[in-house]
PDB file of C-alpha atoms and ligand atoms in Angstrom:
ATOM      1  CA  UNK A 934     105.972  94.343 156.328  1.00 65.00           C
ATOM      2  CA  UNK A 935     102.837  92.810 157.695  1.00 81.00           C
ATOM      3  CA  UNK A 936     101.871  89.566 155.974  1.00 93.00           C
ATOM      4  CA  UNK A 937      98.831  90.151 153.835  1.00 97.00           C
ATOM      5  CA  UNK A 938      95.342  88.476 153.617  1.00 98.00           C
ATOM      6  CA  UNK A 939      92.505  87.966 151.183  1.00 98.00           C
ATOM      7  CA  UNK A 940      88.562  88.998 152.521  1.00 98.00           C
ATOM      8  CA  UNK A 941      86.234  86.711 151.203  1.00 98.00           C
ATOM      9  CA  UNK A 942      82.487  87.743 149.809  1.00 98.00           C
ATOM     10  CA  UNK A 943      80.978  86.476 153.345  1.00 98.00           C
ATOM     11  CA  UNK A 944      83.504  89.121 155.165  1.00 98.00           C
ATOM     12  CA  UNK A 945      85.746  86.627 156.596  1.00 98.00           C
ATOM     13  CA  UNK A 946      89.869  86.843 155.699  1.00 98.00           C
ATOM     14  CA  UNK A 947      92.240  84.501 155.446  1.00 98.00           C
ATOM     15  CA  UNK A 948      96.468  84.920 155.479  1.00 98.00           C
ATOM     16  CA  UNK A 949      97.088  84.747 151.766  1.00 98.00           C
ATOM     17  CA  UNK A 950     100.601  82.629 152.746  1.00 98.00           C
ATOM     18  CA  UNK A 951      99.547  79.315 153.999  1.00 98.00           C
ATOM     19  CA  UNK A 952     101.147  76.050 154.958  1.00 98.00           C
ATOM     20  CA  UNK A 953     100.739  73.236 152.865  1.00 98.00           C
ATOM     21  CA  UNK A 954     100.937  69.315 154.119  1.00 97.00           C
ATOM     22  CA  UNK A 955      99.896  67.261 151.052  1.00 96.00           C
ATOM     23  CA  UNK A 956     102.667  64.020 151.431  1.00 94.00           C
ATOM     24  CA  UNK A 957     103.716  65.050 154.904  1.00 95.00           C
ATOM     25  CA  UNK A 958     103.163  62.288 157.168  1.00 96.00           C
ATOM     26  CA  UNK A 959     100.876  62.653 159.907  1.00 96.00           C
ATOM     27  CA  UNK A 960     103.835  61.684 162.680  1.00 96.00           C
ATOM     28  CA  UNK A 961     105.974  65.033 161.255  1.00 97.00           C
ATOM     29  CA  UNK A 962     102.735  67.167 161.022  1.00 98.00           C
ATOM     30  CA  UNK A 963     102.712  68.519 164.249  1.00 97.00           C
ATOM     31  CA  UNK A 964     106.830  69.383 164.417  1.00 97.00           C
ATOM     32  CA  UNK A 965     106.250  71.000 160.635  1.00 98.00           C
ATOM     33  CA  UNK A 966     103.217  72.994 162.235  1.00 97.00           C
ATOM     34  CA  UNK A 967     104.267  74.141 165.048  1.00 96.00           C
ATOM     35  CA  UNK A 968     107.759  75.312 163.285  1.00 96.00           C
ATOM     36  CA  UNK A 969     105.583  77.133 160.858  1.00 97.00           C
ATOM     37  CA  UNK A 970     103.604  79.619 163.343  1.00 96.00           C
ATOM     38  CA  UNK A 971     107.018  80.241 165.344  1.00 94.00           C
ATOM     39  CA  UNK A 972     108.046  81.474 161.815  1.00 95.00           C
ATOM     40  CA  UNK A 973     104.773  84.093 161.766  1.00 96.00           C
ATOM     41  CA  UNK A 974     102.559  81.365 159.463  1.00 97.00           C
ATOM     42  CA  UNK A 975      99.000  82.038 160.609  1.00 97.00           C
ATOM     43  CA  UNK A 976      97.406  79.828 157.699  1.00 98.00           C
ATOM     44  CA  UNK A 977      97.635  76.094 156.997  1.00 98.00           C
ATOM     45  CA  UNK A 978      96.234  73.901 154.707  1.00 98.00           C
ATOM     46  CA  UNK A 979      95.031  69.884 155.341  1.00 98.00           C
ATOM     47  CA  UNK A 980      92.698  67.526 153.988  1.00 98.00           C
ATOM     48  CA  UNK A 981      91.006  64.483 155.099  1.00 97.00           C
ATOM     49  CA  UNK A 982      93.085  62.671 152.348  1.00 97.00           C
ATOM     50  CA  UNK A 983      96.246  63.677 153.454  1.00 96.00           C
ATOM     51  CA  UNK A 984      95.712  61.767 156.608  1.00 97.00           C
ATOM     52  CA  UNK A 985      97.606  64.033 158.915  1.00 97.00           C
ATOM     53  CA  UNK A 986      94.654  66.385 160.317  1.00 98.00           C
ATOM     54  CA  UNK A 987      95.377  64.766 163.765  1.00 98.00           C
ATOM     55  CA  UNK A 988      99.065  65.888 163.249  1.00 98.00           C
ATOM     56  CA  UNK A 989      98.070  69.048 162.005  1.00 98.00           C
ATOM     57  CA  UNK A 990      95.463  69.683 165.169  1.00 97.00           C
ATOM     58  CA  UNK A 991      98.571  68.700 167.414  1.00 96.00           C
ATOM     59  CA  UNK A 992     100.491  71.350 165.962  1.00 96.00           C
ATOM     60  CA  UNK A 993      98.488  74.040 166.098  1.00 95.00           C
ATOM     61  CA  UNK A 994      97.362  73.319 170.067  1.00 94.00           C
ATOM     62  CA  UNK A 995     101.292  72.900 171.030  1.00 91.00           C
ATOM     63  CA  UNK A 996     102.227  76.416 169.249  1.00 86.00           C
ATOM     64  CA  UNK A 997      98.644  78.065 170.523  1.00 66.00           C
ATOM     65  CA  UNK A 998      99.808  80.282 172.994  1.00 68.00           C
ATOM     66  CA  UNK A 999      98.631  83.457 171.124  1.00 69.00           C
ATOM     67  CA  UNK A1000      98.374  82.804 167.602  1.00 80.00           C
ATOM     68  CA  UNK A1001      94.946  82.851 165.929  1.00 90.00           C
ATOM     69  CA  UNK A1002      95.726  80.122 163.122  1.00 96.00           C
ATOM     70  CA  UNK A1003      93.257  79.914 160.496  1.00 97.00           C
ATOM     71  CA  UNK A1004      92.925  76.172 159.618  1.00 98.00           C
ATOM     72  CA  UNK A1005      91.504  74.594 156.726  1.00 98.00           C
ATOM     73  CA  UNK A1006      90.522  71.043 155.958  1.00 98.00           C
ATOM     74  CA  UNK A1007      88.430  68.784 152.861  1.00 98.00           C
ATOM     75  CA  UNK A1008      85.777  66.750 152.169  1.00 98.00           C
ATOM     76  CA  UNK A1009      87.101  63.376 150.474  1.00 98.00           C
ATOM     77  CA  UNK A1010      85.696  62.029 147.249  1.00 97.00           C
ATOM     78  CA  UNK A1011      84.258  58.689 148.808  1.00 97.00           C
ATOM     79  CA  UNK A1012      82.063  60.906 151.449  1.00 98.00           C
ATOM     80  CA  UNK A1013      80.397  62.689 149.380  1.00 98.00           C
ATOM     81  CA  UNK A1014      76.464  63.399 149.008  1.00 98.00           C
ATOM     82  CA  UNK A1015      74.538  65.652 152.118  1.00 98.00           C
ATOM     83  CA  UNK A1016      74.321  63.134 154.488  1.00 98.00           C
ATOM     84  CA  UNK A1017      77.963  61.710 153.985  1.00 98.00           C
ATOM     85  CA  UNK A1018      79.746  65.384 153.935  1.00 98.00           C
ATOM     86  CA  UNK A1019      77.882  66.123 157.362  1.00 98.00           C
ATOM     87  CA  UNK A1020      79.565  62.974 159.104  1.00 98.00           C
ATOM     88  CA  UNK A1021      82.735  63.275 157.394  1.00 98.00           C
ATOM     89  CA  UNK A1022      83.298  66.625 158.765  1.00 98.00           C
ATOM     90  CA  UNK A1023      82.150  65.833 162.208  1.00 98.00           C
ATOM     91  CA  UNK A1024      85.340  63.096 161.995  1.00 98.00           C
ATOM     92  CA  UNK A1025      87.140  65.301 160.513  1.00 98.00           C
ATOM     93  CA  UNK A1026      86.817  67.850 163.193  1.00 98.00           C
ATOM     94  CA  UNK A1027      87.579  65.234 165.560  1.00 98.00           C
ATOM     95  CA  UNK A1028      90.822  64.073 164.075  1.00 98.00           C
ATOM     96  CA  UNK A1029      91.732  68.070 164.619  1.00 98.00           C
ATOM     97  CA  UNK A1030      90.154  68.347 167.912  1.00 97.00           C
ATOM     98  CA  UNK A1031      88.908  71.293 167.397  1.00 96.00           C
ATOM     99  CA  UNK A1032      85.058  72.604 167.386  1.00 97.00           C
ATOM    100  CA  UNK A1033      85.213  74.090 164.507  1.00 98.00           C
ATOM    101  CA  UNK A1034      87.372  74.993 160.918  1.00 98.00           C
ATOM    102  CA  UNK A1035      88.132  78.244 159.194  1.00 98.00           C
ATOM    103  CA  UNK A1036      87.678  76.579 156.089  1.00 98.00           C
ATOM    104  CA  UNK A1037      86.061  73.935 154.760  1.00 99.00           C
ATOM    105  CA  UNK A1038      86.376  72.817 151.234  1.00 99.00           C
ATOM    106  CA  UNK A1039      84.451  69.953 148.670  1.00 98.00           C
ATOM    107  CA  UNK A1040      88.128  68.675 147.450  1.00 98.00           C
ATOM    108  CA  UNK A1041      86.887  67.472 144.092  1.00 98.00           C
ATOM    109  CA  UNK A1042      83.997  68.129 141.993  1.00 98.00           C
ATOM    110  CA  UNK A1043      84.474  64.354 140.614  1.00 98.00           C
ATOM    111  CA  UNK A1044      81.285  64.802 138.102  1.00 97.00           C
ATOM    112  CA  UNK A1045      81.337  61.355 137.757  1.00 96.00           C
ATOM    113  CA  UNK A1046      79.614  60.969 141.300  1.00 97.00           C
ATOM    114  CA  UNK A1047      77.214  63.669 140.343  1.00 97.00           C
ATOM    115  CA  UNK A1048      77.136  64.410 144.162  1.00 98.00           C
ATOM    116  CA  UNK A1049      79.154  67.579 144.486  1.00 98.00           C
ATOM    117  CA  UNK A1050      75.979  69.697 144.649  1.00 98.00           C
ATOM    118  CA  UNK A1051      74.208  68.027 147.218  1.00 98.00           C
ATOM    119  CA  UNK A1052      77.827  67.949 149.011  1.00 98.00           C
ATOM    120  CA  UNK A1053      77.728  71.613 148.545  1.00 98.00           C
ATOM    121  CA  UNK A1054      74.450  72.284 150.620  1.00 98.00           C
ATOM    122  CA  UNK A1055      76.047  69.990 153.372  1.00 98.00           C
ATOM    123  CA  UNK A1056      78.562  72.731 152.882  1.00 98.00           C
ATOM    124  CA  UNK A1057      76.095  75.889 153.361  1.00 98.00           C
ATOM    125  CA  UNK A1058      74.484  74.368 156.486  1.00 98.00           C
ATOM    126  CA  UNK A1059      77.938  73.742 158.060  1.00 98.00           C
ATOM    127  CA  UNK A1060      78.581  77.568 157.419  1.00 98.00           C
ATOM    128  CA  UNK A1061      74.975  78.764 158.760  1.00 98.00           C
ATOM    129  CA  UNK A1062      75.917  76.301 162.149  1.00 98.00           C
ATOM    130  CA  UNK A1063      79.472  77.962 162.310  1.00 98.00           C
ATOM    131  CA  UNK A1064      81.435  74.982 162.179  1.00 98.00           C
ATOM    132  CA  UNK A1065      82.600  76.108 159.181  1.00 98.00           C
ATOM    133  CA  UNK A1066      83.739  79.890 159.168  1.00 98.00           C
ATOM    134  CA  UNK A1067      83.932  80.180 155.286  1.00 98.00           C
ATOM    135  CA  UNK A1068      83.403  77.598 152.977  1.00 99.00           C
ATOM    136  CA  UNK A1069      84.906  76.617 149.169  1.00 99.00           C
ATOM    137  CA  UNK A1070      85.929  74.233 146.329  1.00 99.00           C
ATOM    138  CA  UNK A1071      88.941  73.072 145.251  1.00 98.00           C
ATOM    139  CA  UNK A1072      89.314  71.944 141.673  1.00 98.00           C
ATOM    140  CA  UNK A1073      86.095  73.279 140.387  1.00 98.00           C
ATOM    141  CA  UNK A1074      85.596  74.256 136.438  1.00 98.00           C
ATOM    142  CA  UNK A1075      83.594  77.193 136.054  1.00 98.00           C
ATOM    143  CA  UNK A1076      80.713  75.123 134.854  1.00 98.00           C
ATOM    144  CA  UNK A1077      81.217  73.415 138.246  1.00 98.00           C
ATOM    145  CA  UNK A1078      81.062  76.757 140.406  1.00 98.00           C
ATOM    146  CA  UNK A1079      77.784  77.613 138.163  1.00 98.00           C
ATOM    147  CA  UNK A1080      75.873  74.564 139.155  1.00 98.00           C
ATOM    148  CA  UNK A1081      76.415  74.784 142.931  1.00 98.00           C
ATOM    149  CA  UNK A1082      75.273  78.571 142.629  1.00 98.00           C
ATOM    150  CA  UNK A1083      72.850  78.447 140.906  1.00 98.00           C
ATOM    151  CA  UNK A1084      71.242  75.412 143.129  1.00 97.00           C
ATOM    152  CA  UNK A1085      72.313  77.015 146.225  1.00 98.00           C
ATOM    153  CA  UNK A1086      72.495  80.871 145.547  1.00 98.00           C
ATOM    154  CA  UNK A1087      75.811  80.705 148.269  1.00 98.00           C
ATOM    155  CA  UNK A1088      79.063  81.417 145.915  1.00 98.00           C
ATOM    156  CA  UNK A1089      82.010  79.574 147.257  1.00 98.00           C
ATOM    157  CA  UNK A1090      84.547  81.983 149.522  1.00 99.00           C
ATOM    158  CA  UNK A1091      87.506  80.139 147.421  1.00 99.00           C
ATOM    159  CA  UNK A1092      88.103  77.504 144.655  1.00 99.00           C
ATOM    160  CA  UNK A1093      92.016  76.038 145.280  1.00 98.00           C
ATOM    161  CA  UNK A1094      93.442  74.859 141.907  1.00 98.00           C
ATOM    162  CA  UNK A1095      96.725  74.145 140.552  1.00 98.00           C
ATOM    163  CA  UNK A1096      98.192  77.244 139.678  1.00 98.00           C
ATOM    164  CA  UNK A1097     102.035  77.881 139.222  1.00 98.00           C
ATOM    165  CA  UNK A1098     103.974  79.850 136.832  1.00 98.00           C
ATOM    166  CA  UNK A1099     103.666  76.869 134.015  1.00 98.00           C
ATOM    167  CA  UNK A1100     100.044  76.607 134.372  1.00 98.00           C
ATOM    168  CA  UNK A1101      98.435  80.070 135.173  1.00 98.00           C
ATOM    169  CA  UNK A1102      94.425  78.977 135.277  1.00 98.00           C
ATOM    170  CA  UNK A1103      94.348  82.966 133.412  1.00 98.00           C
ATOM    171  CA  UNK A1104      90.546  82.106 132.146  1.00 98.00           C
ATOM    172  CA  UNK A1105      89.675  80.687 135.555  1.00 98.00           C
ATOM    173  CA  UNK A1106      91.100  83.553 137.382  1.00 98.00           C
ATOM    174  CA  UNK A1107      88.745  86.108 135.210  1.00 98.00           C
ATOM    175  CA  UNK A1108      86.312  83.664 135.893  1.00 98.00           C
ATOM    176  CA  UNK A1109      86.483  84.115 139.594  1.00 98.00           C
ATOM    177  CA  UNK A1110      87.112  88.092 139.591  1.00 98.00           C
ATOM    178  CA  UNK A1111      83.949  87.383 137.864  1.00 98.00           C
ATOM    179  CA  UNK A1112      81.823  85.644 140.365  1.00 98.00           C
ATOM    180  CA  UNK A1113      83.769  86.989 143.673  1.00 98.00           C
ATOM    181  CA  UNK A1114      85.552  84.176 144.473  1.00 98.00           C
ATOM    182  CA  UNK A1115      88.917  84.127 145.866  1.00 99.00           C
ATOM    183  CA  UNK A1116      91.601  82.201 144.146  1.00 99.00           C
ATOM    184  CA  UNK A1117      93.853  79.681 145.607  1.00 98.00           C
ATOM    185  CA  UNK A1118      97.214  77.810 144.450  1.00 98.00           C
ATOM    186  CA  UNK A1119      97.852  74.126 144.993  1.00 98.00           C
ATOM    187  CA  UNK A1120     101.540  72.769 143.673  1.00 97.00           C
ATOM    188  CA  UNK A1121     102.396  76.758 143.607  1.00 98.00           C
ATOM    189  CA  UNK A1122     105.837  75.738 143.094  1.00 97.00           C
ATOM    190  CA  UNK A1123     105.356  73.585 140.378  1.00 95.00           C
ATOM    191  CA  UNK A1124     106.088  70.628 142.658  1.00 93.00           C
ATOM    192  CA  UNK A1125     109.480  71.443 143.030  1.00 89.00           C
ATOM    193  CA  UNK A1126     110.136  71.523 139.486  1.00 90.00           C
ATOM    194  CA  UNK A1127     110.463  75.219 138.607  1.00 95.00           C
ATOM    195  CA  UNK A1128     112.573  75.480 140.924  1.00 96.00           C
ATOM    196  CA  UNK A1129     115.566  75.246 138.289  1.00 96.00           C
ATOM    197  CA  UNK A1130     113.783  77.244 135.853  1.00 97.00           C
ATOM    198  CA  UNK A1131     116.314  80.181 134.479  1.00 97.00           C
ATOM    199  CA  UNK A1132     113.728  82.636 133.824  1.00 98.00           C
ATOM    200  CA  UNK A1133     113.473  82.146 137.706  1.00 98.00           C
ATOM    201  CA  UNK A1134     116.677  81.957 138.727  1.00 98.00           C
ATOM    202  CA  UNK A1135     117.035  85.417 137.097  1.00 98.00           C
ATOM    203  CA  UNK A1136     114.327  87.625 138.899  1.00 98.00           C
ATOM    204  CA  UNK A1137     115.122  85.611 142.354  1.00 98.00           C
ATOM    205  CA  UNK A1138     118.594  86.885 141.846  1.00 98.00           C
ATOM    206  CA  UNK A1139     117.931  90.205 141.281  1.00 98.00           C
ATOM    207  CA  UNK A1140     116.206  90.655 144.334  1.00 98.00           C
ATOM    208  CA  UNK A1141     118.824  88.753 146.408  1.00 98.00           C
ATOM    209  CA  UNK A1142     116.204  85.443 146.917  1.00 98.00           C
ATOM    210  CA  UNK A1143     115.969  82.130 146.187  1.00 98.00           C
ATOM    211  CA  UNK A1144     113.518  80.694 143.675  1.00 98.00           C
ATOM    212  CA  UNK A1145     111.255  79.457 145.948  1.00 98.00           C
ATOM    213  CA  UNK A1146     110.823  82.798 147.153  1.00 98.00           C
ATOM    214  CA  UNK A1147     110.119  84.573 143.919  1.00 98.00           C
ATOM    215  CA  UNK A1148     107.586  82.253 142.691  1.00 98.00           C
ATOM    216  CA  UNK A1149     105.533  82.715 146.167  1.00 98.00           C
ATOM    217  CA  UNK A1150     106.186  86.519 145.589  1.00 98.00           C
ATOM    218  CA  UNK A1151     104.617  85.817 142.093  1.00 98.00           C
ATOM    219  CA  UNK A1152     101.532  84.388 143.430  1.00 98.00           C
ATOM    220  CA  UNK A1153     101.081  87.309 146.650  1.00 98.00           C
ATOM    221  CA  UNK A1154     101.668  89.889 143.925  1.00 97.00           C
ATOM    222  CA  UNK A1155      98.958  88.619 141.220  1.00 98.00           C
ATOM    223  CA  UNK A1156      96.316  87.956 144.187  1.00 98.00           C
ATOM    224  CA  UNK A1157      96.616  84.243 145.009  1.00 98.00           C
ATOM    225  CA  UNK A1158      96.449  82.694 148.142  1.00 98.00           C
ATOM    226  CA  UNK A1159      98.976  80.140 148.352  1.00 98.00           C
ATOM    227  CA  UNK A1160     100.120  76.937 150.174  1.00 98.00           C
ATOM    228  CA  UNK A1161     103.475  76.166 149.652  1.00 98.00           C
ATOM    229  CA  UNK A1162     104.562  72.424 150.925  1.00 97.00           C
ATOM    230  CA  UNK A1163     107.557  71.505 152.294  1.00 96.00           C
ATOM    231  CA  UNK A1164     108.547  69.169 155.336  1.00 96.00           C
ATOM    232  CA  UNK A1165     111.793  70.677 155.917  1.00 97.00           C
ATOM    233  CA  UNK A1166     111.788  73.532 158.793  1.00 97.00           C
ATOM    234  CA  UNK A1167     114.580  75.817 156.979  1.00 98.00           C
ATOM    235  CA  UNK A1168     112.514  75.682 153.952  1.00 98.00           C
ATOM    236  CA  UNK A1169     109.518  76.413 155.524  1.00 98.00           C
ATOM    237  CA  UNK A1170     110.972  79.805 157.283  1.00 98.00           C
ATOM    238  CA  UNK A1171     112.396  80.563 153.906  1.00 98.00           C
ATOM    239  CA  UNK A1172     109.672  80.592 152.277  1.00 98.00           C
ATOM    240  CA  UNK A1173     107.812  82.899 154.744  1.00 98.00           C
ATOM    241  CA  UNK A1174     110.622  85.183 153.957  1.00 98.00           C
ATOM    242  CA  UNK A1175     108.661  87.312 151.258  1.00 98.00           C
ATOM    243  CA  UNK A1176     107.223  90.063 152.641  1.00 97.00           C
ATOM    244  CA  UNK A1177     110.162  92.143 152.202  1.00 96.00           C
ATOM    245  CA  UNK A1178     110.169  92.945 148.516  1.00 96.00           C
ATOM    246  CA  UNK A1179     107.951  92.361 145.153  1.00 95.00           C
ATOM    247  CA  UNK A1180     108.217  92.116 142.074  1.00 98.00           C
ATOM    248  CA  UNK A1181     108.331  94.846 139.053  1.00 98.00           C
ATOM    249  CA  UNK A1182     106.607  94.567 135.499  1.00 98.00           C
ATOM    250  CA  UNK A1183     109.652  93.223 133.707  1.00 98.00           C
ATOM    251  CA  UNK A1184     109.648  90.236 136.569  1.00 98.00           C
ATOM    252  CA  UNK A1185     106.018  89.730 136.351  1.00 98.00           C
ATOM    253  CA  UNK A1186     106.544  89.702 132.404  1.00 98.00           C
ATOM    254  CA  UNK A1187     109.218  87.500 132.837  1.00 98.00           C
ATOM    255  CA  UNK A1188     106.472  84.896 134.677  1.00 98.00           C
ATOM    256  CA  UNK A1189     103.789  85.843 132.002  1.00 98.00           C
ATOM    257  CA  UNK A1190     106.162  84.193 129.540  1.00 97.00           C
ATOM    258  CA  UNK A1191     106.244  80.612 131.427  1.00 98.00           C
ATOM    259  CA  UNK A1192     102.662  79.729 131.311  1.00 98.00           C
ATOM    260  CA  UNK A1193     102.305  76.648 128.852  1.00 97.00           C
ATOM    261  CA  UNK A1194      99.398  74.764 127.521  1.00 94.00           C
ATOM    262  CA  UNK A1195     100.844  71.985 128.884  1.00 95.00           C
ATOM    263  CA  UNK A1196     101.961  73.072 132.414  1.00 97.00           C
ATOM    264  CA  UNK A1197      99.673  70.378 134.326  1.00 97.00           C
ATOM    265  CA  UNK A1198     100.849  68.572 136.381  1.00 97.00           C
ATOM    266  CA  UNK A1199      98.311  66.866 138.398  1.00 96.00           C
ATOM    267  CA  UNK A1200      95.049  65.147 137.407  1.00 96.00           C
ATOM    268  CA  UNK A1201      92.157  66.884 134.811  1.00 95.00           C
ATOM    269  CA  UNK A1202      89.487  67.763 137.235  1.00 96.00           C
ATOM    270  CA  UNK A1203      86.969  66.905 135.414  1.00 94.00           C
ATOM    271  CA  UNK A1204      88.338  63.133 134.996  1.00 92.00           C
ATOM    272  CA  UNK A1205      89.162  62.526 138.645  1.00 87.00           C
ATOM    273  CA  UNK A1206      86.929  61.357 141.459  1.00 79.00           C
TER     274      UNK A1206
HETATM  275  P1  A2P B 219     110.613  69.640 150.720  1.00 60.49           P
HETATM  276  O1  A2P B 219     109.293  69.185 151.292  1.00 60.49           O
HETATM  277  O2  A2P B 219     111.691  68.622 150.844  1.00 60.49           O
HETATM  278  O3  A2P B 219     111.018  71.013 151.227  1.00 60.49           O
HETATM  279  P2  A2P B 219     104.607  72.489 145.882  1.00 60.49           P
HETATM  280  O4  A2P B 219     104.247  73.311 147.073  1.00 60.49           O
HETATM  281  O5  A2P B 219     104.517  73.205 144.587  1.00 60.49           O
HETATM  282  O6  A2P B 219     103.863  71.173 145.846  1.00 60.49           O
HETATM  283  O7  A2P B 219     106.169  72.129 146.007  1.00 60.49           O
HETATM  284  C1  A2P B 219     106.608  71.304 147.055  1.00 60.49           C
HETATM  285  C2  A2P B 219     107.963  70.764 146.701  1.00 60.49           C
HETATM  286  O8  A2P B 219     108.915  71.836 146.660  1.00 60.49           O
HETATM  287  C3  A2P B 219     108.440  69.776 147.711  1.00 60.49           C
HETATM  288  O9  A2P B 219     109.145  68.774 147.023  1.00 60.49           O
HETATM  289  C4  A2P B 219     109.375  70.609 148.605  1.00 60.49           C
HETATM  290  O10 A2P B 219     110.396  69.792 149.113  1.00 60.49           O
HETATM  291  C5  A2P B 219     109.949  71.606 147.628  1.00 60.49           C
HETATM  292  N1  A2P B 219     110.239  72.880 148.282  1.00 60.49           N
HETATM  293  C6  A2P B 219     109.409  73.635 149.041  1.00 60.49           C
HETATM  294  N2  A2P B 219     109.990  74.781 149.418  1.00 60.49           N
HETATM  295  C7  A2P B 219     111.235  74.756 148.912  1.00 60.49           C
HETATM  296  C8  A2P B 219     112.343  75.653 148.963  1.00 60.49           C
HETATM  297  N3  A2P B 219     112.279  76.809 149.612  1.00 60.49           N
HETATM  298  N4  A2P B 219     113.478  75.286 148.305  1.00 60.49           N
HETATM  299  C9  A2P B 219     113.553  74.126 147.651  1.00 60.49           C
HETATM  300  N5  A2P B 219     112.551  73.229 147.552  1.00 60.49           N
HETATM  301  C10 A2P B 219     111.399  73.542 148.175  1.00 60.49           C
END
């Protein structure tokens, strides 16, 4: 089965199973990349945090030879404001060597700063000079995703949250059915930790896969884009491995049942930054 992608509200689409690298270091990125597309990944996600764009860009120019690999990349807290996004990107761009990204997301709204609007309109020139094919958010609250709309008119392509099967973002996702903006899933595995999770165990079994594999199902089959992590080649073919069957209603009841009011596991965003 052909993997599937997710078309954005400015036309452009994007392989809804990406890569993930948050933690890998930037000396393995290109060896985790480049193992990724020879396993059919045509998506994968990096940030200027991460510190392993150059590793990433590596990766992607050793396994070139005929795969179009979407590539997307984020604007730190500390540079943001118009002026600072703008530079940030052109170093950013430079750590990938590349002249341009796929995707470019603000990585936190960090209302502290007050800055993620004018960030934002860094954002919508970047797009209008195609250096930026699409761009998004990541960890936006829908009073976040207002503002910059409403200041802007542009709606973001994408806001990438932290979404697993313990914490669902189900008000956020209406939100952005709402506003037509894709969703995306950061820790979609729960970090790891639902990885032992019965409930899990159960459905993977029943369609002869491992967890890992049902809870990446999980998020194709409810509409997320996702960017599972790992930095272990065998994982990372494994969990491409999902194309090749999906999940009925008593599975996808059996996930409805794990989302938790407490199921967060990284920061609030509207605390951090
Ligand atoms: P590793 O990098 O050693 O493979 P998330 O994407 O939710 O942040 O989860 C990433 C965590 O899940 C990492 O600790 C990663 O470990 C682990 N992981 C990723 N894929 C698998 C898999 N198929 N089986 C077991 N653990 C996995």
């Amino acid at each position: 089965m052909a993997q599937p992608t997710t078309t954005f509200n400015d036309g452009e689409s994007l392989p809804q199973l990406g890569l993930g690298v948050w933690q890998v270091p930037d000396d393995q990125a290109a060896m985790l990349v480049e193992a990724a597309v020879n396993a059919g990944y045509r998506h994968v996600d990096t940030a200027a945090a991460y510190q392993n764009e150059a590793g990433v860009g590596e990766g992607l120019r050793r396994a070139a030879a005929g795969a179009e690999v979407k590539v997307t990349t984020k604007l730190w807290n500390a540079s943001q404001g118009y002026d600072r996004a703008l530079r940030s990107f052109e170093k950013a761009l430079e750590r990938l060597g590349r002249e341009s990204v796929d995707l470019y997301l603000i990585h936190w709204p960090a209302p502290a700063q007050d800055l993620y609007a004018e960030s934002w309109k860094a954002l919508v020139r970047l797009k209008e000079e195609g250096r930026a094919k699409s761009i998004g958010v990541s960890n936006f609250n829908p009073d976040h995703l207002k503002r910059i709309i409403d200041e802007t008119g542009v709606t973001p392509a994408i806001n990438q949250v932290e979404l697993h099967p313990r914490f669902q973002q189900k008000a956020l996702r209406a939100v952005h059915k709402e506003l037509g903006i894709a969703t995306e899933a950061w820790s979609p595995l729960g970090q790891g930790r639902l990885l032992e999770d019965p409930a899990i165990a159960k459905v993977a079994a029943k369609h002869g896969k491992t967890p890992a594999q049902a809870i990446i199902r999980w998020h194709l089959d409810i509409g997320n884009v996702v960017i599972p992590k790992s930095a272990n080649p065998d994982r990372i073919r494994q969990n491409f491995e999902v194309f090749d069957f999906s999940l009925d209603a008593e599975d996808l009841a059996a996930f409805d049942g794990l989302d938790a009011a407490d199921g967060r596991i990284g920061p609030d965003p509207a605390k951090m930054g």
